[in-house]
Coordinates of C-alpha atoms in Angstrom, one line a residue:
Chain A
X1 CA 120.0 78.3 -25.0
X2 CA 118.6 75.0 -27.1
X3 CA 120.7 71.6 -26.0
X4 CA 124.6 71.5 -26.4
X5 CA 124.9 68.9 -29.5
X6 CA 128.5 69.0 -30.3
X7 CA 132.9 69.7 -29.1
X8 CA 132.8 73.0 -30.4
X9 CA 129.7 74.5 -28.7
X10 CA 130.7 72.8 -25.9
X11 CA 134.0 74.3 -25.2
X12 CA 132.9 78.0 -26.4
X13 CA 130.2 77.2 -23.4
X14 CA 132.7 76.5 -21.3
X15 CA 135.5 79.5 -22.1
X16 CA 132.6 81.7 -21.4
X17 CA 131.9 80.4 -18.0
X18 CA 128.3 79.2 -19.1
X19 CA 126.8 76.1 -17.2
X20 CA 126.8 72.7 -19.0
X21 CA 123.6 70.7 -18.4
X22 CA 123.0 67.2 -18.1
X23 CA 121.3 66.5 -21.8
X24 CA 124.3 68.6 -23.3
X25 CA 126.9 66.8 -25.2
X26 CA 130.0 66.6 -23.2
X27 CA 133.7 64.7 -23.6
X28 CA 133.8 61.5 -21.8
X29 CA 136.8 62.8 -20.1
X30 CA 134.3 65.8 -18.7
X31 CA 131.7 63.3 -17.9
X32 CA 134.2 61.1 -15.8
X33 CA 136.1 63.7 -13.8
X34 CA 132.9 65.0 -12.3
X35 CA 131.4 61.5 -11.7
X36 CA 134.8 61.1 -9.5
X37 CA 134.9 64.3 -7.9
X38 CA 131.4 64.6 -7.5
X39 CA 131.4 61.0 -6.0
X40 CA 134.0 62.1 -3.2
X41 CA 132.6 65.1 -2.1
X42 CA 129.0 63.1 -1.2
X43 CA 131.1 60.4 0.0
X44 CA 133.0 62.6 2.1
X45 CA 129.8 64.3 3.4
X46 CA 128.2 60.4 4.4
X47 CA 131.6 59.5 5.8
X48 CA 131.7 62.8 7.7
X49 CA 128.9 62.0 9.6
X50 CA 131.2 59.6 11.7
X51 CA 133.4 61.4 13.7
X52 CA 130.8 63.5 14.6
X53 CA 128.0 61.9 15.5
X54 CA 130.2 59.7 17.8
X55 CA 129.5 63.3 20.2
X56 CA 125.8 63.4 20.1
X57 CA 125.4 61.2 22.8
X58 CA 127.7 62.8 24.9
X59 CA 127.3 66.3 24.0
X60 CA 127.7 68.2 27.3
X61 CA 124.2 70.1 27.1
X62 CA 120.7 69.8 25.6
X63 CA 121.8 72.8 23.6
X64 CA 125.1 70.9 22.3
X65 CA 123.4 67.9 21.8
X66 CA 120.5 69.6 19.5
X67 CA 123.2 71.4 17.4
X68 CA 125.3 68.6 16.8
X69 CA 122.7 66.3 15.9
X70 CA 121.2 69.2 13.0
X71 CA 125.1 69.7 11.5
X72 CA 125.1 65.8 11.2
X73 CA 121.8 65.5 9.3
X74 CA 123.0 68.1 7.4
X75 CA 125.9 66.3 6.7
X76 CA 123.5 63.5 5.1
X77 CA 121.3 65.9 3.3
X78 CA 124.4 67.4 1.1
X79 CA 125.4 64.0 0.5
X80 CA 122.0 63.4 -1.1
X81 CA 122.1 66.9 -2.8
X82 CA 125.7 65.7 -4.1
X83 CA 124.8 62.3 -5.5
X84 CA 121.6 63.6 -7.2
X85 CA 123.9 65.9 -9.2
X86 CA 126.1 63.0 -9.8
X87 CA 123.6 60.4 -11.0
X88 CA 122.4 63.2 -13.6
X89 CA 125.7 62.7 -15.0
X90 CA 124.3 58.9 -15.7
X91 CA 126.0 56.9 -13.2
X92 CA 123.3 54.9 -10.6
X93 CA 123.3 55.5 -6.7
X94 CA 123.8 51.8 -6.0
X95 CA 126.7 51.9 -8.5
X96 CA 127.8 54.8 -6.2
X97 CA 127.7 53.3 -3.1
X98 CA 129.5 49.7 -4.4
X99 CA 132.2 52.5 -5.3
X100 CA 132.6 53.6 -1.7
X101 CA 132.5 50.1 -0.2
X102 CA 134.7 48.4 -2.7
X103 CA 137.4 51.4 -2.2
X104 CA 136.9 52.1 -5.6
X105 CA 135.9 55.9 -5.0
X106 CA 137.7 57.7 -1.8
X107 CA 136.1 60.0 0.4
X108 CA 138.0 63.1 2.3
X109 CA 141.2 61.8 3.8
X110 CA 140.2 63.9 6.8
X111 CA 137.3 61.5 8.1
X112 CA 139.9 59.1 8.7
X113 CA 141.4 61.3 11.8
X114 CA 139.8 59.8 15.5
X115 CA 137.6 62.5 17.5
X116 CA 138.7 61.6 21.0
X117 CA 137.8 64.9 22.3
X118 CA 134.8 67.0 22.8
X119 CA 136.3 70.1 21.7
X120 CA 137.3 67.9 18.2
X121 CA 133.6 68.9 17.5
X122 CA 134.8 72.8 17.7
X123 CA 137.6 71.9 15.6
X124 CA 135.9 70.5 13.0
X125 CA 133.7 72.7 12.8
X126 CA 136.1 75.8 12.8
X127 CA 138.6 74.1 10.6
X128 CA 137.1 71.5 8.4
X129 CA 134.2 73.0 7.9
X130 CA 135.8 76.2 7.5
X131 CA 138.7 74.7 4.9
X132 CA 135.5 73.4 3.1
X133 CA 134.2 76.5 2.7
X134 CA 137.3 77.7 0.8
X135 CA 137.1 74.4 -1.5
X136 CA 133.2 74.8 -1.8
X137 CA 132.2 78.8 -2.4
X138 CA 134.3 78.8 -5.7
X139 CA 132.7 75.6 -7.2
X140 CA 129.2 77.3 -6.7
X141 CA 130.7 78.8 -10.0
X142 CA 132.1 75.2 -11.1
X143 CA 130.7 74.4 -15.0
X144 CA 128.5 71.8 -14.2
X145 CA 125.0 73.3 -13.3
X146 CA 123.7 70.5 -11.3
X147 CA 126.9 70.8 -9.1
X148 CA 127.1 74.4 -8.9
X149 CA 123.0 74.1 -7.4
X150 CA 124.2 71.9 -5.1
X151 CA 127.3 73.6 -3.6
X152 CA 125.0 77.1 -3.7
X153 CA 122.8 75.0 -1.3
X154 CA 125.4 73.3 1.0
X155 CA 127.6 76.2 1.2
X156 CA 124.3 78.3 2.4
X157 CA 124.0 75.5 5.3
X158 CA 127.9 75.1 6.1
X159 CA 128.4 78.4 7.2
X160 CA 126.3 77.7 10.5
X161 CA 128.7 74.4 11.1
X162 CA 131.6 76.5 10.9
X163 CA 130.3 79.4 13.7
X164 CA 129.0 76.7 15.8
X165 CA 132.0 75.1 15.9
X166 CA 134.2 78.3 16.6
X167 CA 131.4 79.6 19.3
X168 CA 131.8 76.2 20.4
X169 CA 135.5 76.6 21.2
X170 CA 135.0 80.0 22.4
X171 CA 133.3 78.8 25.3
X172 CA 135.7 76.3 26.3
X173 CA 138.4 78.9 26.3
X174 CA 136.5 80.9 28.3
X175 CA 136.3 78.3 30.6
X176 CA 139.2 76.6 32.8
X177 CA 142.6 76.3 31.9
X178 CA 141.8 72.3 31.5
X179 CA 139.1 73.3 28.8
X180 CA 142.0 75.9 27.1
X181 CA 144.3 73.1 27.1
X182 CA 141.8 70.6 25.4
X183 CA 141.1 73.3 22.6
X184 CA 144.9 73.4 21.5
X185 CA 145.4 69.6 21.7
X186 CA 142.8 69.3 19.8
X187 CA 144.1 71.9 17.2
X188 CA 147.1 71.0 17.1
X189 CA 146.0 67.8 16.0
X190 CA 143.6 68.9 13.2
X191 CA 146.2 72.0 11.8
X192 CA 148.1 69.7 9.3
X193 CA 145.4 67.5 8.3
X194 CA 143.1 71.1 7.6
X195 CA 146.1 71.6 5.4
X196 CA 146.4 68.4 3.3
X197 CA 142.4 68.7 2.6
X198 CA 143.0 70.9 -0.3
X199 CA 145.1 68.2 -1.7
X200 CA 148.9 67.6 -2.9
X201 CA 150.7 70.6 -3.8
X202 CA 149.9 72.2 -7.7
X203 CA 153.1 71.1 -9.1
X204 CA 152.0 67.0 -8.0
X205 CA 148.2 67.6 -9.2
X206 CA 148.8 66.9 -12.6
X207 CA 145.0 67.3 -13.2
X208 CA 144.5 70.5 -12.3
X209 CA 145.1 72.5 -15.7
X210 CA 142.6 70.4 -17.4
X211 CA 139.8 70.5 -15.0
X212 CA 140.6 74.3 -14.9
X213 CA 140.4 74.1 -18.1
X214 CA 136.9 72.9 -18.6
X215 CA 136.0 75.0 -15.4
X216 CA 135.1 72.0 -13.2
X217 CA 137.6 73.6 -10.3
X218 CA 138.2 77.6 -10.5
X219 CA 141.0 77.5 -8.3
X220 CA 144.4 75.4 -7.6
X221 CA 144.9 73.5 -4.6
X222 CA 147.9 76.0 -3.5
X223 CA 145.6 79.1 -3.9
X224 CA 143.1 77.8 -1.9
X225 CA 145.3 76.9 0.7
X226 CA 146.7 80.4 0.8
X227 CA 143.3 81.8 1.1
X228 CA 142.2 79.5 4.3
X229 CA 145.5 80.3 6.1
X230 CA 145.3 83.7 5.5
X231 CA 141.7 83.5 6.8
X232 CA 142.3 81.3 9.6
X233 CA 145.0 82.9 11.1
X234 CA 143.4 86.3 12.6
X235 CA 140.3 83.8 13.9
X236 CA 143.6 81.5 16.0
X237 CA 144.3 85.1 17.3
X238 CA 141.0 86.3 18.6
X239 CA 140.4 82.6 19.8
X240 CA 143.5 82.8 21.4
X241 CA 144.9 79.4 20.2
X242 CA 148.1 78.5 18.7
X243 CA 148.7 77.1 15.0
X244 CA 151.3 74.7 15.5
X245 CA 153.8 75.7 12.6
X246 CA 156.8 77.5 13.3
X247 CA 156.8 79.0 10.3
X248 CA 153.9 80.7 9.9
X249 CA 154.6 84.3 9.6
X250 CA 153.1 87.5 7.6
X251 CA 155.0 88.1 5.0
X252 CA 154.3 91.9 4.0
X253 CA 155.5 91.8 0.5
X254 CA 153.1 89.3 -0.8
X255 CA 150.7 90.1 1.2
X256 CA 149.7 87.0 2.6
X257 CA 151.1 84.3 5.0
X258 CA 153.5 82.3 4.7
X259 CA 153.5 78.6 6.3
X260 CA 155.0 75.2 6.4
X261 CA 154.3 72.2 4.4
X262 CA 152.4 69.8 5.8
X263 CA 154.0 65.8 5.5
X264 CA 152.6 64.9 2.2
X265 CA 153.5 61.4 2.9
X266 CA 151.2 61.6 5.6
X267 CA 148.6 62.3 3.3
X268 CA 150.0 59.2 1.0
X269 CA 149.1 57.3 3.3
X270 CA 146.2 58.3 4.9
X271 CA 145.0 58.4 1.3
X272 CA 145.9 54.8 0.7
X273 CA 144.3 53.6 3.2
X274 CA 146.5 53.5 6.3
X275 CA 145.2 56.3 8.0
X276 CA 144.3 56.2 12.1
X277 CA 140.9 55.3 11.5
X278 CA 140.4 54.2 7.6
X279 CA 139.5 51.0 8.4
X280 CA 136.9 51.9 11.3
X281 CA 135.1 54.7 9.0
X282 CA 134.5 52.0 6.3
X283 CA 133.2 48.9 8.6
X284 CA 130.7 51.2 9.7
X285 CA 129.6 52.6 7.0
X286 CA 129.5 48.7 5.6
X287 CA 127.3 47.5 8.5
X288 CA 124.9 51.1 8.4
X289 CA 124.0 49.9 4.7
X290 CA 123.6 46.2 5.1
X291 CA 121.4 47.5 8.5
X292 CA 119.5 49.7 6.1
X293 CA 118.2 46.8 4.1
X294 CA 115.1 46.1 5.2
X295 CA 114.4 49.6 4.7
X296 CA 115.3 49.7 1.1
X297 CA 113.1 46.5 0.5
X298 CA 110.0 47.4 3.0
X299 CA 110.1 50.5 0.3
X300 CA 109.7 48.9 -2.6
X301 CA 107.6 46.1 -1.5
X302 CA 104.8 49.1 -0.7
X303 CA 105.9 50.6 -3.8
X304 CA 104.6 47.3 -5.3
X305 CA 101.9 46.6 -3.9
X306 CA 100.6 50.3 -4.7
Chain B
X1 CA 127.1 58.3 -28.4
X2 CA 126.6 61.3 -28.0
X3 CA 125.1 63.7 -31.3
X4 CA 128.2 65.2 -32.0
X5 CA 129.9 61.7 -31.6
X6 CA 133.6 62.2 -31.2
X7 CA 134.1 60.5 -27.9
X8 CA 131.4 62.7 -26.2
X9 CA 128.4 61.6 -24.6
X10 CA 125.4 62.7 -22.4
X11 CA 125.1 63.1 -19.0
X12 CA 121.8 61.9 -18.7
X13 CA 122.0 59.1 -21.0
X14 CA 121.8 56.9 -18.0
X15 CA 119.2 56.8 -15.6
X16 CA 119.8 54.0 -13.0
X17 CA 117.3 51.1 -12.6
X18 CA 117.1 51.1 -9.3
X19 CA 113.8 53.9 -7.7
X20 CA 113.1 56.4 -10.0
X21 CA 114.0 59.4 -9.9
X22 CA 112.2 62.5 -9.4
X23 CA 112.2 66.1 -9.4
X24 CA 111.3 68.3 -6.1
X25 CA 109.8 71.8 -6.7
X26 CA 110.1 73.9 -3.2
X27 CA 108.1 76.9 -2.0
X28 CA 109.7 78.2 0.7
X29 CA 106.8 80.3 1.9
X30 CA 103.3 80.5 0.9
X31 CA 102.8 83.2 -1.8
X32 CA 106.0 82.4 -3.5
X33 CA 106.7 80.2 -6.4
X34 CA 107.1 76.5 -6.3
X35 CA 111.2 76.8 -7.6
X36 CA 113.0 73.6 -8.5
X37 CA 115.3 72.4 -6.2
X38 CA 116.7 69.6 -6.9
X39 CA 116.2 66.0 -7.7
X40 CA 115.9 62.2 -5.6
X41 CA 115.3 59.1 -6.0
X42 CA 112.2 57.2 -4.4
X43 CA 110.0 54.0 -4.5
X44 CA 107.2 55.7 -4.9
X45 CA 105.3 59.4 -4.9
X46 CA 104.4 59.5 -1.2
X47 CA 107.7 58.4 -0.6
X48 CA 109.2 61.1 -2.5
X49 CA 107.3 63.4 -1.1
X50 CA 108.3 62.6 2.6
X51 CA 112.1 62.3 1.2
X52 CA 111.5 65.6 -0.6
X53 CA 110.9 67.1 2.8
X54 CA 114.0 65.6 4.7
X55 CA 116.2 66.6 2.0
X56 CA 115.2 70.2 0.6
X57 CA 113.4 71.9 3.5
X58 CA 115.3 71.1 6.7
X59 CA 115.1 75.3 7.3
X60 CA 112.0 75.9 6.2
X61 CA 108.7 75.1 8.5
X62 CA 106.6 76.4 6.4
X63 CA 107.6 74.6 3.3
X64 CA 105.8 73.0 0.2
X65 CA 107.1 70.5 -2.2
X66 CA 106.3 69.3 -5.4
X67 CA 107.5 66.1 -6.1
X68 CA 107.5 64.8 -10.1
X69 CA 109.0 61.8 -12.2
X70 CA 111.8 63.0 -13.6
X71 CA 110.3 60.4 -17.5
X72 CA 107.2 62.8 -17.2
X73 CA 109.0 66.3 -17.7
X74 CA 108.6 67.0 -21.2
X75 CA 111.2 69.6 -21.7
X76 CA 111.9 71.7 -24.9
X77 CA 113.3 68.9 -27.5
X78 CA 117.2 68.7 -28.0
X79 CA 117.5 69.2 -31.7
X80 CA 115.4 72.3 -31.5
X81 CA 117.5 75.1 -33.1
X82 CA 115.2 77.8 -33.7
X83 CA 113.4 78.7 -30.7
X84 CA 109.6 79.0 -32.0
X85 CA 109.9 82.8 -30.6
X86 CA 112.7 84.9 -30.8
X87 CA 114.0 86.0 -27.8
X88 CA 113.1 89.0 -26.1
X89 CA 116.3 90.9 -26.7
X90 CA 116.0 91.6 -29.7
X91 CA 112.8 93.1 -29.4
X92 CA 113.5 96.0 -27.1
X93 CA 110.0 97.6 -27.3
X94 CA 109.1 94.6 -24.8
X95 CA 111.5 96.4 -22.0
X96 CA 109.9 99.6 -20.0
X97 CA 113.6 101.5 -20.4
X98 CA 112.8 101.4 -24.6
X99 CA 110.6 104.4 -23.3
X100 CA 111.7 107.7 -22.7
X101 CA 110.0 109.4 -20.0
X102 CA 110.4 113.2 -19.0
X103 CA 112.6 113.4 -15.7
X104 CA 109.4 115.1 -13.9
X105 CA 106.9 113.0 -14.8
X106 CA 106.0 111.2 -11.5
X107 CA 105.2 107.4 -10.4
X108 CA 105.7 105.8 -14.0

């Protein structure tokens, strides 16, 4: 198909479920709400790497250690794959990163929950990874081609983090009642916030019907929840864990779970920037860019000389 | 801005001045194409190349890349509206199933 050159071509592309390319003609608003949801998936990936690589040092085995340390450089690689997609859409990588350090652009409020525990790193990888999953397969169809390659890519990789981190936990609750007991702390912890990564309940996402619209997301936040507790809830069983809400139940009629509401106010503020570890996540990633200078400028001085 | 003005625009309207961007072509295997896989940005070709492997072929060890700046693609021009040959569907002589073949007939 030649180049997209006007509104009307562009939404019959669109209605069909045909890809939109970057040198297609697009509506600003288009344009902007992929730049900003593009934006905070790869900051979410870069941010990501925190929590996790705090474990690679301490890692309990060789084994651990080599796993841990290939889920976190794939954790950089899909923020890479995400900004390229998001600088065809014309916006620069240092304009990009200024976003993330000025607060301007938000990353995942998940990353801004503490790791204290080893088996966080089998939680995470279960659950977060797992509840990305559910976000991610469905916007390998998103309208956007550049995004769509991208999630095709990372959701071929994130499908080892998530049975690493569940074979992770596996062992541990094969292990001795102390390493049982750190698994359900440590789910119990992560639960609710698994939750709240899908995002504020449909009827408070008042942008959903438009970027459904334009086929940027394919599902609503709600549905997408369903789908990962209905997933979720036979792997707790045959992990032999607890999910910490009293009202999850089957509920044979629909066909499906039901399940509490997380505290969206929780997610307010976590969002806002008052989260456990907000602050932490953001002086770090501050300090690993102004460390990363010399790089950038060793680079383009042998670039320049060249 | 963009052709069909109306408070449109293009995504690619933009490219950043900081390193210049390139495309990376991956073969996963030798005997295979070189497929595009995705784009980067580097200060130079070696370096993209070295990025290009960091970034698209972290499972593959027997990977190639291709590495290309994204200003030297010359790609089919946007105002093009009739495609210089038709496409092949509607010329259904170019498919093998626009020929019957008795059921018996072996191997074609």
């Amino acid at each position: 198909m030649p180049v997209i050159e006007d509104e009307a071509t562009f939404e019959a592309t669109v209605a069909g479920n045909d890809r939109i390319e970057p040198r297609d003609w697009m509506p600003e608003g288009y344009r902007r709400t992929l730049v900003r949801q593009i934006a905070q998936h790869a900051h979410s990936e870069i941010i990501g790497m925190q929590p996790e690589g705090a474990w690679i040092g301490r890692a309990p085995s060789l084994r651990r250690k080599a796993i841990l340390l290939a889920k976190v450089q794939d954790e950089a690689g899909h923020g890479l794959y995400l900004y390229s997609a998001c600088e065809t859409l014309g916006v620069t990588r240092a304009e990009l990163t200024d976003m993330l350090l000025s607060g301007k652009q938000k990353y995942s409020s998940i990353f801004n929950y503490p790791t204290p525990s080893y088996a966080d790193v089998g939680t995470i990888g279960w659950l977060v990874d797992g509840a990305a999953i559910c976000n991610q397969v469905p916007l390998c169809r998103t309208s956007y081609g550049p995004y769509g390659r991208a999630m095709i890519r990372i959701c071929k990789e994130e499908s080892f983090h998530q049975r690493q981190g569940y074979e992770l936990l596996m062992t541990m609750m094969r292990g001795t009642d102390e390493q049982r007991a750190m698994v359900q702390e440590s789910v119990d912890r992560f639960w609710w916030p698994s939750l709240m990564m899908f995002g504020p309940p449909d009827v408070e996402s008042p942008n959903t019907a438009r970027s459904m619209a334009w086929g940027i997301k394919r599902n609503t936040n709600d549905e997408l929840r369903q789908r990962f507790v209905d997933m979720t809830v036979p792997q707790a069983e045959a992990l032999g864990v607890t999910l910490p809400d009293p009202d999850l139940r089957w509920n044979p009629d629909r066909g499906a779970y039901d399940f509490g509401q997380p505290d969206w106010s929780e997610l307010k503020r976590v969002v806002s920037g008052e989260g456990p570890c907000n602050a932490e996540r953001m002086a770090h990633r501050t300090r690993a860019h102004e460390d990363g200078a010399w790089v950038r400028e060793a680079a383009a001085a042998y670039a320049g000389q060249r | 801005m963009g052709a069909g003005g109306g408070g449109g625009v293009r995504g690619a309207a933009v490219i950043g001045a900081d390193w210049p961007l390139y495309e990376v072509f991956v073969r996963g295997k030798r005997g295979l194409n070189f497929v595009h896989a995705g784009s980067l940005r580097a200060a130079s070709d070696a370096h993209a190349v070295d990025r290009a492997f960091a970034v698209y072929t972290r499972r593959g060890t027997d990977a190639a890349v291709w590495v290309v700046r994204s200003t030297d693609v010359t790609a089919s021009a946007p105002a093009e509206k009739e495609p210089l040959f038709a496409p092949s569907g509607d010329k259904v002589y170019r498919h093998p199933t626009f020929y019957s073949i008795p059921e018996g007939v072996p191997h074609i």
